[in-house]
XYZ file of C-alpha atoms in Angstrom:
146
model
C 13.067 9.006 -27.118
C 14.279 8.495 -23.819
C 14.098 11.685 -21.811
C 14.754 12.593 -17.913
C 11.083 13.030 -17.390
C 10.774 8.959 -18.661
C 13.519 7.713 -16.709
C 11.176 9.796 -13.737
C 8.614 8.559 -13.963
C 9.614 5.165 -14.385
C 11.923 5.080 -11.392
C 9.151 6.736 -9.199
C 6.491 5.004 -9.979
C 8.290 1.694 -9.594
C 8.587 3.374 -6.347
C 4.625 3.725 -5.384
C 4.448 0.077 -7.050
C 7.180 -0.834 -4.480
C 5.775 0.943 -1.061
C 1.976 -0.627 -2.367
C 3.188 -4.056 -3.157
C 4.267 -4.300 0.589
C 0.876 -2.103 2.277
C -1.616 -5.385 0.018
C 0.576 -7.893 1.026
C -0.259 -7.885 4.648
C -3.936 -7.841 3.812
C -4.302 -11.613 1.591
C -4.649 -14.728 3.633
C -1.340 -16.159 5.597
C -1.596 -19.747 3.094
C -1.024 -17.114 0.160
C 3.034 -17.582 -1.651
C 3.438 -14.002 -3.189
C 6.169 -15.435 -5.801
C 7.499 -12.499 -7.653
C 4.535 -10.129 -7.027
C 6.699 -7.279 -5.892
C 8.858 -7.582 -9.211
C 5.948 -7.853 -11.391
C 4.838 -5.224 -10.539
C 7.514 -3.379 -10.099
C 8.046 -4.121 -13.492
C 4.470 -3.257 -14.609
C 5.378 0.445 -12.949
C 8.118 0.884 -14.780
C 6.353 0.374 -18.089
C 3.872 2.844 -17.517
C 6.064 4.976 -16.584
C 8.288 4.820 -19.071
C 5.137 4.718 -22.025
C 2.028 6.506 -20.444
C 3.845 9.187 -18.038
C 6.872 9.865 -19.926
C 5.529 10.882 -23.087
C 2.705 13.744 -20.952
C 4.868 15.051 -18.984
C 6.530 18.612 -19.959
C 2.694 19.795 -19.864
C 2.298 22.530 -16.869
C 1.492 21.138 -12.856
C -2.382 20.501 -12.950
C -1.570 17.872 -16.200
C 1.625 17.113 -13.945
C -1.322 15.726 -11.263
C -3.356 14.594 -13.754
C -0.483 12.608 -15.245
C 0.680 10.894 -11.579
C -2.530 10.268 -11.783
C -3.284 7.802 -15.177
C -0.142 6.709 -14.349
C -0.742 5.099 -11.158
C -4.338 4.108 -12.277
C -3.245 2.152 -15.670
C -0.885 0.698 -13.281
C -3.304 -0.380 -10.805
C -5.627 -1.708 -13.821
C -1.995 -3.489 -15.554
C -1.484 -5.456 -12.154
C -5.042 -6.304 -11.678
C -5.345 -7.979 -14.908
C -1.293 -9.737 -14.536
C -1.982 -11.234 -11.328
C -5.697 -12.006 -11.276
C -4.208 -13.660 -15.121
C -1.563 -15.087 -13.229
C -3.825 -16.749 -10.150
C -5.871 -17.855 -13.268
C -3.158 -20.092 -14.594
C -2.257 -21.583 -10.791
C -5.610 -22.439 -10.832
C -6.613 -23.627 -14.502
C -3.632 -26.790 -13.554
C -5.605 -27.911 -11.366
C -8.070 -28.405 -13.398
C -10.589 -25.992 -12.416
C -12.317 -24.240 -14.901
C -14.793 -26.251 -17.865
C -13.140 -24.997 -20.467
C -10.679 -21.269 -22.045
C -13.510 -18.822 -22.108
C -14.461 -20.192 -18.540
C -10.815 -19.501 -17.263
C -10.818 -15.908 -19.257
C -13.360 -14.736 -17.707
C -12.112 -15.830 -13.915
C -9.571 -12.864 -14.804
C -11.252 -10.209 -14.725
C -13.331 -11.949 -11.841
C -9.644 -12.714 -10.080
C -8.742 -9.011 -10.568
C -12.485 -7.795 -9.338
C -11.788 -9.818 -5.600
C -8.257 -8.396 -5.745
C -9.718 -4.839 -6.369
C -11.867 -5.718 -3.020
C -8.767 -6.525 -1.107
C -6.231 -3.831 -2.119
C -9.419 -1.077 -1.724
C -9.285 -0.311 2.035
C -7.839 3.632 2.740
C -4.307 2.925 3.259
C -4.040 0.913 0.625
C -6.168 4.018 -1.835
C -4.488 7.119 -0.020
C -1.181 6.053 -0.557
C -2.015 5.361 -4.882
C -3.585 8.859 -4.464
C -0.443 10.248 -3.226
C 2.283 8.770 -4.310
C 0.339 8.995 -7.571
C 0.216 12.707 -7.248
C 3.831 12.859 -6.277
C 4.690 11.366 -8.516
C 3.295 13.338 -11.249
C 4.584 16.574 -9.714
C 7.984 15.194 -9.605
C 7.636 13.586 -13.053
C 6.969 17.414 -14.356
C 9.839 18.841 -12.401
C 12.428 16.739 -14.349
C 10.577 17.409 -17.556
C 11.466 21.432 -16.661
C 14.890 20.407 -15.084
C 15.949 18.496 -17.554
C 14.992 19.723 -20.777
């Protein structure tokens, strides 16, 4: 059932995804074609905010913070896997892989490489602080608009 907490969680997490996507772009090589990078991350954030965070809102202050950090972690994992899959398909069109299982394994290898690219203090601090704020705003919306 749609609630204000679902909407606020989705929009707030999407805003966090937009900001973090902008922070990650300069960390990648100059030749990187980002295409729909930001759009995909914002879309994933909308879904994660609605499905993961919206359902868990309204349980209190500390659970609200935990909810925000959980939503942020789910978003990062989903984004790494999706972006890894996109890169794998791009490489697969060049016949880089010998078989389908090698290509599937490459998704996680690429996702791990992307994680190491984004694992810099500015991005990690933004994710943790932003996730906490998203959780608190979602909790406030849940209490305010029942």
